[in-house]
Amino acid sequence: MTYEDFASAQSFLLWSTFAVALIMGAVVNKTNFCTMGAVSDWVNMGDTGRMRAWVFAIALGVLGVMGLEAAGLVNVTNTFPPYRQNNFPWLENLIGGVLFGIGMVFASGCGNKTLVRIGGGNLKSVMVLLVIGVIAYFMVNPFPGSDKTLYSTLFYPWTSPTAVALGTNQDLGAILFAENAATGRMVVGGVVGGLLLIWAFKSADFRGSFDNVLGGLVVGLAVLAAWYITSNVMVDADGEIMSLQTYVQDWDLYAPADAVRPAAAGPLASQSFTFINPMGQSLGYAASGFDRTLLTFGIMALAGVAAGSLLWSLVSRSFRFEWFASFRDFVNHFLGAVLMGFGGVLAMGCTIGQGVTGFSTLALGSILTFAAIVLGSAVTMKVQYYKMVYESEATFLKAFVTALADLRLLPAGMRKLEAV
């Protein structure tokens, strides 16, 4: 996929991203693929169908990246964001993941689900998108007239010192096999991906569920498609074939005088789907008057998922407007959006961005974030359940301790409320 000029290459990248996202949005809506729903079904009903769909998508991502990387067809080492960076900010991954997990429970869905719900006519999710966008934008961009961001003010001073500087990339293949990282990635990817695939299809109920299998299949393949596209769109600059990112970095050497230069080269690196930081990018893009220099992969991905969901909603006649049922419902969604905005940027991704895309690179931080998101959402759901059943008798502390006992994170003897 080599183009003679940057504008054509960038246009292909953006529109192909939109097309893949459109398909994913339609299928996610059709199949009700939902990571929060996956945790809810597991925690509240013992149903692992949607959790297996999520794991199936992860397995496809891991196995697909393993094969494509071995064949030299994708670059998942120098990416945006840098999943395999040498710096391992474990505390940010942990705290960000837990915050995001809590937030998506209050906001009725993760970043991807928020876009799908918007496509289905849910006006509550529009508010969630806007709040996440504001938080995400100012987590990485300074306040007007200042050089301070939300991240530098609230988190960096105490989270940054805990980061571990690794002697190699933080993916499991590089960590376990050191200088033989390429071999390690194939071995670890094959083992991890294979085990996840076996677990997903071990259930006869899952194998018999067309929607769950289709949802996991399409999400996993969409992540791989984005990795492939962003790794292989090139520009022929006077006979020298280079990536879009490299071209922008050397803009003055190759670009015509009348060409429009993107605002930054970073968002042109190889990447795949993630939805929280792009919500901040979308806010900046809209606030700029839709300045084309700010148009990115992430913005097109957001638009594609929402459009695909809208398309399916219209075809299936399931489109309907939905608004807040009460002021408490509004507060819950607002709080959830704030937590997802902070958590998603701090952890460098969401249930798709870290839970599938990042996990596909076998990055340690992505795997930790995935576990933290599941933990945060599972505990929150359990606490809400016990508070609802026992009402005034269930203080937050009692419900919290009981939730941890239910999840076997504390001894059963420590539970404060009877199981229901």
Short mmCIF file of C-alpha atoms in Angstrom, two decimals:
data_model
loop_
_atom_site.label_atom_id
_atom_site.label_comp_id
_atom_site.label_asym_id
_atom_site.label_seq_id
_atom_site.Cartn_x
_atom_site.Cartn_y
_atom_site.Cartn_z
CA MET A 1 0.00 0.00 0.00
CA THR A 2 2.44 2.61 -1.27
CA TYR A 3 1.28 6.01 -2.53
CA GLU A 4 3.08 8.67 -4.50
CA ASP A 5 1.99 11.50 -2.22
CA PHE A 6 1.29 11.90 1.47
CA ALA A 7 -2.28 13.18 1.06
CA SER A 8 -3.38 10.05 -0.81
CA ALA A 9 -1.71 7.75 1.71
CA GLN A 10 -3.24 9.56 4.66
CA SER A 11 -6.67 9.55 3.01
CA PHE A 12 -6.49 5.79 2.50
CA LEU A 13 -5.42 5.29 6.12
CA LEU A 14 -8.28 7.37 7.50
CA TRP A 15 -11.05 6.00 5.30
CA SER A 16 -9.96 2.38 5.62
CA THR A 17 -9.96 2.88 9.39
CA PHE A 18 -13.50 4.24 9.17
CA ALA A 19 -14.60 1.24 7.08
CA VAL A 20 -13.19 -1.33 9.51
CA ALA A 21 -14.67 0.54 12.47
CA LEU A 22 -18.03 0.75 10.69
CA ILE A 23 -18.16 -3.03 10.39
CA MET A 24 -17.09 -3.48 14.00
CA GLY A 25 -19.71 -1.01 15.26
CA ALA A 26 -22.50 -2.72 13.36
CA VAL A 27 -21.50 -6.20 14.53
CA VAL A 28 -20.95 -5.14 18.16
CA ASN A 29 -24.45 -3.66 18.18
CA LYS A 30 -25.96 -6.71 16.49
CA THR A 31 -24.27 -9.26 18.78
CA ASN A 32 -24.42 -7.17 21.98
CA PHE A 33 -20.67 -7.66 22.43
CA CYS A 34 -20.03 -5.78 25.65
CA THR A 35 -17.07 -6.03 28.00
CA MET A 36 -18.98 -4.59 30.95
CA GLY A 37 -21.81 -6.98 30.19
CA ALA A 38 -19.26 -9.79 30.08
CA VAL A 39 -18.17 -9.04 33.64
CA SER A 40 -21.76 -8.49 34.78
CA ASP A 41 -22.97 -11.81 33.35
CA TRP A 42 -20.09 -13.63 35.02
CA VAL A 43 -20.35 -11.93 38.42
CA ASN A 44 -24.12 -11.78 38.75
CA MET A 45 -25.31 -14.89 36.90
CA GLY A 46 -22.30 -17.14 36.44
CA ASP A 47 -22.77 -16.86 32.66
CA THR A 48 -19.41 -16.67 30.86
CA GLY A 49 -20.72 -16.40 27.30
CA ARG A 50 -19.81 -12.77 26.68
CA MET A 51 -16.60 -13.10 28.70
CA ARG A 52 -15.57 -15.92 26.37
CA ALA A 53 -16.38 -13.67 23.39
CA TRP A 54 -14.03 -11.04 24.83
CA VAL A 55 -11.34 -13.66 25.45
CA PHE A 56 -11.86 -15.03 21.93
CA ALA A 57 -11.16 -11.55 20.55
CA ILE A 58 -8.01 -11.34 22.68
CA ALA A 59 -6.86 -14.78 21.53
CA LEU A 60 -7.31 -13.79 17.88
CA GLY A 61 -5.35 -10.61 18.51
CA VAL A 62 -2.47 -12.43 20.21
CA LEU A 63 -2.24 -15.22 17.64
CA GLY A 64 -2.73 -12.84 14.72
CA VAL A 65 -0.06 -10.41 15.86
CA MET A 66 2.28 -13.34 16.53
CA GLY A 67 1.92 -14.55 12.94
CA LEU A 68 1.90 -11.14 11.26
CA GLU A 69 4.88 -9.91 13.26
CA ALA A 70 6.87 -13.05 12.50
CA ALA A 71 6.13 -12.51 8.80
CA GLY A 72 7.24 -8.88 9.03
CA LEU A 73 3.78 -7.60 8.13
CA VAL A 74 3.07 -5.48 11.21
CA ASN A 75 5.05 -3.25 13.53
CA VAL A 76 3.77 -3.51 17.09
CA THR A 77 6.93 -2.34 18.84
CA ASN A 78 7.03 1.35 17.87
CA THR A 79 3.35 2.10 18.26
CA PHE A 80 0.94 4.82 19.31
CA PRO A 81 0.50 4.53 22.23
CA PRO A 82 3.78 2.74 23.07
CA TYR A 83 2.49 -0.52 24.52
CA ARG A 84 5.90 -2.22 24.56
CA GLN A 85 7.86 0.69 25.96
CA ASN A 86 10.80 -0.11 28.26
CA ASN A 87 9.24 1.96 31.03
CA PHE A 88 6.69 -0.08 33.01
CA PRO A 89 4.31 2.29 34.87
CA TRP A 90 2.66 -0.52 36.81
CA LEU A 91 0.94 1.74 39.33
CA GLU A 92 -0.69 3.81 36.59
CA ASN A 93 -1.82 0.63 34.82
CA LEU A 94 -3.26 -0.72 38.06
CA ILE A 95 -4.98 2.43 39.33
CA GLY A 96 -6.11 3.50 35.88
CA GLY A 97 -7.55 0.07 35.17
CA VAL A 98 -9.46 -0.08 38.46
CA LEU A 99 -10.83 3.45 37.97
CA PHE A 100 -11.91 2.59 34.45
CA GLY A 101 -13.55 -0.63 35.62
CA ILE A 102 -15.53 1.23 38.29
CA GLY A 103 -16.42 3.98 35.86
CA MET A 104 -17.80 1.74 33.15
CA VAL A 105 -20.22 0.18 35.65
CA PHE A 106 -21.63 3.58 36.61
CA ALA A 107 -21.70 4.76 32.98
CA SER A 108 -23.39 1.56 31.71
CA GLY A 109 -20.56 0.56 29.41
CA CYS A 110 -16.97 1.06 28.31
CA GLY A 111 -15.74 3.52 25.67
CA ASN A 112 -16.61 1.25 22.76
CA LYS A 113 -20.07 0.52 24.19
CA THR A 114 -20.64 4.25 24.69
CA LEU A 115 -20.16 4.80 20.96
CA VAL A 116 -22.40 1.85 20.12
CA ARG A 117 -25.12 3.17 22.42
CA ILE A 118 -24.87 6.60 20.80
CA GLY A 119 -25.43 4.96 17.42
CA GLY A 120 -28.53 3.33 18.87
CA GLY A 121 -29.99 6.67 19.99
CA ASN A 122 -28.87 6.73 23.62
CA LEU A 123 -28.54 10.40 24.57
CA LYS A 124 -27.10 9.50 27.98
CA SER A 125 -24.04 8.19 26.22
CA VAL A 126 -23.60 11.50 24.40
CA MET A 127 -23.08 13.15 27.78
CA VAL A 128 -20.69 10.35 28.77
CA LEU A 129 -18.71 10.88 25.56
CA LEU A 130 -18.43 14.63 26.14
CA VAL A 131 -17.30 14.27 29.75
CA ILE A 132 -14.73 11.60 28.87
CA GLY A 133 -13.55 13.82 26.01
CA VAL A 134 -12.94 16.80 28.28
CA ILE A 135 -11.08 14.74 30.89
CA ALA A 136 -9.04 12.86 28.29
CA TYR A 137 -8.14 16.05 26.43
CA PHE A 138 -6.83 17.87 29.49
CA MET A 139 -5.06 14.79 30.77
CA VAL A 140 -2.62 15.15 27.87
CA ASN A 141 -3.05 18.81 26.80
CA PRO A 142 -2.24 21.83 28.99
CA PHE A 143 -4.91 24.13 30.34
CA PRO A 144 -5.24 27.42 28.42
CA GLY A 145 -2.43 29.77 29.41
CA SER A 146 -0.61 27.07 31.35
CA ASP A 147 1.88 24.27 30.86
CA LYS A 148 0.06 22.03 33.33
CA THR A 149 -2.16 19.09 32.44
CA LEU A 150 -4.48 17.06 34.64
CA TYR A 151 -1.96 14.24 34.48
CA SER A 152 1.04 16.38 35.47
CA THR A 153 -0.94 18.00 38.28
CA LEU A 154 -2.81 15.06 39.79
CA PHE A 155 -0.77 11.94 39.00
CA TYR A 156 2.76 12.37 37.67
CA PRO A 157 4.42 13.55 40.93
CA TRP A 158 3.52 10.36 42.82
CA THR A 159 2.96 7.72 40.12
CA SER A 160 5.99 8.37 37.94
CA PRO A 161 8.60 7.49 40.62
CA THR A 162 7.09 4.01 40.95
CA ALA A 163 7.61 3.12 37.28
CA VAL A 164 10.13 0.36 36.63
CA ALA A 165 12.76 0.87 33.95
CA LEU A 166 13.16 -2.48 32.22
CA GLY A 167 16.26 -3.52 30.35
CA THR A 168 14.14 -4.53 27.38
CA ASN A 169 10.68 -4.04 25.91
CA GLN A 170 7.92 -4.92 28.33
CA ASP A 171 6.24 -7.61 26.24
CA LEU A 172 6.40 -11.12 27.68
CA GLY A 173 8.43 -12.47 24.76
CA ALA A 174 11.20 -9.92 25.27
CA ILE A 175 11.12 -10.23 29.07
CA LEU A 176 11.30 -14.03 29.12
CA PHE A 177 13.63 -14.58 26.17
CA ALA A 178 15.82 -11.46 26.39
CA GLU A 179 18.00 -11.30 23.26
CA ASN A 180 15.84 -13.89 21.49
CA ALA A 181 12.75 -11.67 21.71
CA ALA A 182 11.47 -12.56 18.23
CA THR A 183 11.48 -16.25 19.08
CA GLY A 184 10.06 -15.53 22.50
CA ARG A 185 7.13 -13.64 21.04
CA MET A 186 6.23 -16.58 18.84
CA VAL A 187 6.52 -19.06 21.70
CA VAL A 188 4.71 -16.97 24.32
CA GLY A 189 2.14 -15.73 21.80
CA GLY A 190 1.38 -19.27 20.68
CA VAL A 191 1.02 -20.54 24.24
CA VAL A 192 -1.01 -17.61 25.59
CA GLY A 193 -3.18 -17.28 22.50
CA GLY A 194 -3.75 -21.02 22.30
CA LEU A 195 -4.76 -21.30 25.96
CA LEU A 196 -7.16 -18.36 25.66
CA LEU A 197 -8.68 -19.87 22.53
CA ILE A 198 -9.11 -23.26 24.22
CA TRP A 199 -10.78 -21.67 27.25
CA ALA A 200 -13.15 -19.66 25.06
CA PHE A 201 -14.29 -22.66 23.02
CA LYS A 202 -14.30 -25.11 25.90
CA SER A 203 -17.88 -24.10 26.62
CA ALA A 204 -20.55 -25.79 24.50
CA ASP A 205 -22.87 -22.87 25.21
CA PHE A 206 -20.35 -20.46 23.75
CA ARG A 207 -19.75 -22.64 20.70
CA GLY A 208 -23.49 -22.72 20.12
CA SER A 209 -23.96 -18.98 20.43
CA PHE A 210 -23.68 -17.43 16.96
CA ASP A 211 -23.71 -13.87 18.31
CA ASN A 212 -20.98 -14.43 20.89
CA VAL A 213 -18.71 -16.18 18.40
CA LEU A 214 -19.37 -13.56 15.72
CA GLY A 215 -18.79 -10.66 18.12
CA GLY A 216 -15.45 -12.00 19.34
CA LEU A 217 -14.40 -12.91 15.79
CA VAL A 218 -15.11 -9.49 14.30
CA VAL A 219 -13.58 -7.49 17.18
CA GLY A 220 -10.42 -9.60 17.05
CA LEU A 221 -10.14 -9.37 13.27
CA ALA A 222 -10.84 -5.61 13.33
CA VAL A 223 -7.93 -5.09 15.73
CA LEU A 224 -5.66 -7.12 13.45
CA ALA A 225 -6.87 -5.26 10.36
CA ALA A 226 -6.02 -1.92 11.96
CA TRP A 227 -2.56 -3.17 12.94
CA TYR A 228 -1.97 -4.28 9.35
CA ILE A 229 -3.24 -1.10 7.70
CA THR A 230 -1.36 1.33 9.94
CA SER A 231 1.85 -0.69 9.60
CA ASN A 232 1.76 -0.85 5.80
CA VAL A 233 0.52 2.46 4.40
CA MET A 234 3.65 4.01 2.87
CA VAL A 235 4.70 7.04 0.83
CA ASP A 236 7.10 6.95 -2.10
CA ALA A 237 9.20 10.06 -1.47
CA ASP A 238 11.48 10.46 -4.46
CA GLY A 239 12.08 6.73 -4.64
CA GLU A 240 12.43 6.26 -0.88
CA ILE A 241 9.62 4.23 0.68
CA MET A 242 8.75 5.45 4.17
CA SER A 243 5.96 5.33 6.74
CA LEU A 244 3.59 8.24 7.23
CA GLN A 245 5.15 8.99 10.60
CA THR A 246 8.67 9.13 9.17
CA TYR A 247 7.49 11.30 6.28
CA VAL A 248 5.97 13.86 8.67
CA GLN A 249 9.09 13.85 10.82
CA ASP A 250 11.11 14.71 7.68
CA TRP A 251 8.38 16.94 6.26
CA ASP A 252 10.62 19.80 5.14
CA LEU A 253 12.75 17.43 3.09
CA TYR A 254 9.98 15.80 1.08
CA ALA A 255 6.64 17.64 1.25
CA PRO A 256 5.57 20.12 -1.46
CA ALA A 257 5.25 23.72 -0.34
CA ASP A 258 1.44 23.68 -0.58
CA ALA A 259 0.98 20.39 1.31
CA VAL A 260 -0.93 20.39 4.61
CA ARG A 261 1.20 19.05 7.44
CA PRO A 262 -0.50 17.07 10.25
CA ALA A 263 -0.28 18.65 13.67
CA ALA A 264 1.75 15.74 15.07
CA ALA A 265 3.64 12.72 13.76
CA GLY A 266 2.95 10.46 16.76
CA PRO A 267 -0.67 9.59 15.86
CA LEU A 268 0.57 8.31 12.48
CA ALA A 269 2.55 5.45 14.00
CA SER A 270 1.27 1.90 13.74
CA GLN A 271 -1.73 1.43 16.02
CA SER A 272 -5.07 -0.25 16.48
CA PHE A 273 -8.37 0.45 18.17
CA THR A 274 -8.60 2.29 21.47
CA PHE A 275 -11.33 4.74 22.44
CA ILE A 276 -10.59 6.98 25.43
CA ASN A 277 -7.69 9.16 24.26
CA PRO A 278 -9.37 9.51 20.82
CA MET A 279 -12.41 10.97 22.59
CA GLY A 280 -10.11 13.74 23.78
CA GLN A 281 -8.67 14.06 20.26
CA SER A 282 -12.20 14.37 18.88
CA LEU A 283 -13.00 17.17 21.32
CA GLY A 284 -9.87 19.04 20.24
CA TYR A 285 -10.72 18.46 16.59
CA ALA A 286 -14.25 19.85 17.03
CA ALA A 287 -13.06 22.80 19.14
CA SER A 288 -10.56 23.73 16.40
CA GLY A 289 -13.35 24.11 13.86
CA PHE A 290 -12.55 20.69 12.40
CA ASP A 291 -8.99 21.56 11.45
CA ARG A 292 -7.92 18.78 9.08
CA THR A 293 -4.40 18.78 10.54
CA LEU A 294 -5.87 17.30 13.73
CA LEU A 295 -7.75 14.46 12.03
CA THR A 296 -6.38 11.12 13.25
CA PHE A 297 -6.88 7.37 13.14
CA GLY A 298 -8.57 7.54 16.55
CA ILE A 299 -11.13 10.13 15.47
CA MET A 300 -12.07 8.12 12.39
CA ALA A 301 -12.32 4.98 14.52
CA LEU A 302 -14.79 6.69 16.86
CA ALA A 303 -16.88 7.97 13.97
CA GLY A 304 -16.85 4.58 12.28
CA VAL A 305 -18.04 2.62 15.32
CA ALA A 306 -20.88 5.08 16.02
CA ALA A 307 -21.91 5.11 12.35
CA GLY A 308 -21.84 1.31 12.13
CA SER A 309 -23.99 1.03 15.22
CA LEU A 310 -26.42 3.59 13.82
CA LEU A 311 -26.60 1.66 10.55
CA TRP A 312 -27.47 -1.59 12.32
CA SER A 313 -29.99 0.18 14.57
CA LEU A 314 -31.81 1.51 11.52
CA VAL A 315 -31.69 -1.78 9.64
CA SER A 316 -32.91 -3.77 12.65
CA ARG A 317 -35.40 -1.04 13.64
CA SER A 318 -33.97 -0.97 17.14
CA PHE A 319 -33.07 2.73 17.11
CA ARG A 320 -34.72 4.65 19.91
CA PHE A 321 -33.92 7.73 21.94
CA GLU A 322 -33.15 7.19 25.60
CA TRP A 323 -32.61 9.80 28.31
CA PHE A 324 -31.82 9.72 32.01
CA ALA A 325 -34.44 7.99 34.14
CA SER A 326 -33.71 10.20 37.15
CA PHE A 327 -31.24 12.70 38.54
CA ARG A 328 -29.44 9.84 40.26
CA ASP A 329 -29.10 8.12 36.90
CA PHE A 330 -27.50 11.31 35.56
CA VAL A 331 -25.08 11.53 38.48
CA ASN A 332 -24.07 7.89 38.08
CA HIS A 333 -23.32 8.32 34.38
CA PHE A 334 -21.47 11.59 34.99
CA LEU A 335 -19.32 10.03 37.72
CA GLY A 336 -18.67 6.99 35.55
CA ALA A 337 -17.57 9.18 32.65
CA VAL A 338 -15.15 11.10 34.86
CA LEU A 339 -13.61 7.90 36.19
CA MET A 340 -13.31 6.41 32.69
CA GLY A 341 -11.69 9.61 31.42
CA PHE A 342 -9.05 9.61 34.14
CA GLY A 343 -8.61 5.84 34.22
CA GLY A 344 -8.51 5.29 30.47
CA VAL A 345 -5.74 7.82 29.90
CA LEU A 346 -3.81 6.89 33.05
CA ALA A 347 -3.86 3.20 32.13
CA MET A 348 -3.16 4.07 28.48
CA GLY A 349 -6.27 2.32 27.21
CA CYS A 350 -9.70 0.82 27.79
CA THR A 351 -11.30 -2.63 27.55
CA ILE A 352 -10.52 -2.64 23.83
CA GLY A 353 -7.44 -0.40 23.79
CA GLN A 354 -5.61 -2.36 26.47
CA GLY A 355 -7.86 -5.40 26.84
CA VAL A 356 -7.56 -6.47 23.18
CA THR A 357 -5.22 -4.18 21.23
CA GLY A 358 -2.58 -3.84 23.94
CA PHE A 359 -2.97 -7.45 25.06
CA SER A 360 -2.28 -8.55 21.46
CA THR A 361 1.26 -7.16 21.82
CA LEU A 362 1.74 -9.23 25.02
CA ALA A 363 2.70 -6.04 26.86
CA LEU A 364 2.88 -6.55 30.61
CA GLY A 365 1.14 -3.23 31.26
CA SER A 366 -1.76 -4.18 29.00
CA ILE A 367 -2.28 -7.50 30.73
CA LEU A 368 -2.17 -5.80 34.14
CA THR A 369 -4.64 -3.15 32.98
CA PHE A 370 -7.01 -5.83 31.65
CA ALA A 371 -6.97 -7.60 35.03
CA ALA A 372 -7.43 -4.31 36.90
CA ILE A 373 -10.44 -3.34 34.76
CA VAL A 374 -12.09 -6.69 35.38
CA LEU A 375 -11.34 -6.43 39.11
CA GLY A 376 -12.64 -2.86 39.42
CA SER A 377 -15.86 -3.59 37.59
CA ALA A 378 -16.48 -6.95 39.31
CA VAL A 379 -16.06 -5.54 42.81
CA THR A 380 -18.25 -2.54 41.99
CA MET A 381 -21.03 -4.78 40.69
CA LYS A 382 -20.86 -6.95 43.79
CA VAL A 383 -20.99 -3.94 46.10
CA GLN A 384 -23.99 -2.53 44.21
CA TYR A 385 -25.73 -5.90 44.44
CA TYR A 386 -25.31 -6.25 48.20
CA LYS A 387 -26.29 -2.63 48.79
CA MET A 388 -29.47 -3.25 46.81
CA VAL A 389 -30.37 -6.53 48.55
CA TYR A 390 -29.55 -5.54 52.13
CA GLU A 391 -30.29 -1.81 51.80
CA SER A 392 -29.46 0.07 55.03
CA GLU A 393 -27.89 -2.97 56.69
CA ALA A 394 -25.17 -3.12 54.05
CA THR A 395 -22.72 -0.32 54.71
CA PHE A 396 -20.16 0.27 51.99
CA LEU A 397 -17.44 -1.41 54.05
CA LYS A 398 -19.55 -4.52 54.70
CA ALA A 399 -20.54 -4.78 51.05
CA PHE A 400 -16.95 -4.21 49.92
CA VAL A 401 -15.46 -6.86 52.20
CA THR A 402 -18.19 -9.32 51.24
CA ALA A 403 -17.58 -8.60 47.55
CA LEU A 404 -13.88 -9.39 47.97
CA ALA A 405 -14.78 -12.59 49.78
CA ASP A 406 -17.16 -13.58 46.97
CA LEU A 407 -14.35 -13.07 44.47
CA ARG A 408 -12.01 -15.12 46.70
CA LEU A 409 -9.72 -12.19 47.30
CA LEU A 410 -10.36 -12.49 51.05
CA PRO A 411 -11.05 -15.57 53.18
CA ALA A 412 -14.70 -16.62 53.23
CA GLY A 413 -14.75 -16.25 57.00
CA MET A 414 -14.26 -12.49 56.69
CA ARG A 415 -17.52 -11.89 54.81
CA LYS A 416 -19.88 -9.49 56.57
CA LEU A 417 -23.11 -10.34 54.75
CA GLU A 418 -24.74 -13.63 53.88
CA ALA A 419 -24.47 -14.71 50.28
CA VAL A 420 -27.61 -14.25 48.21
#
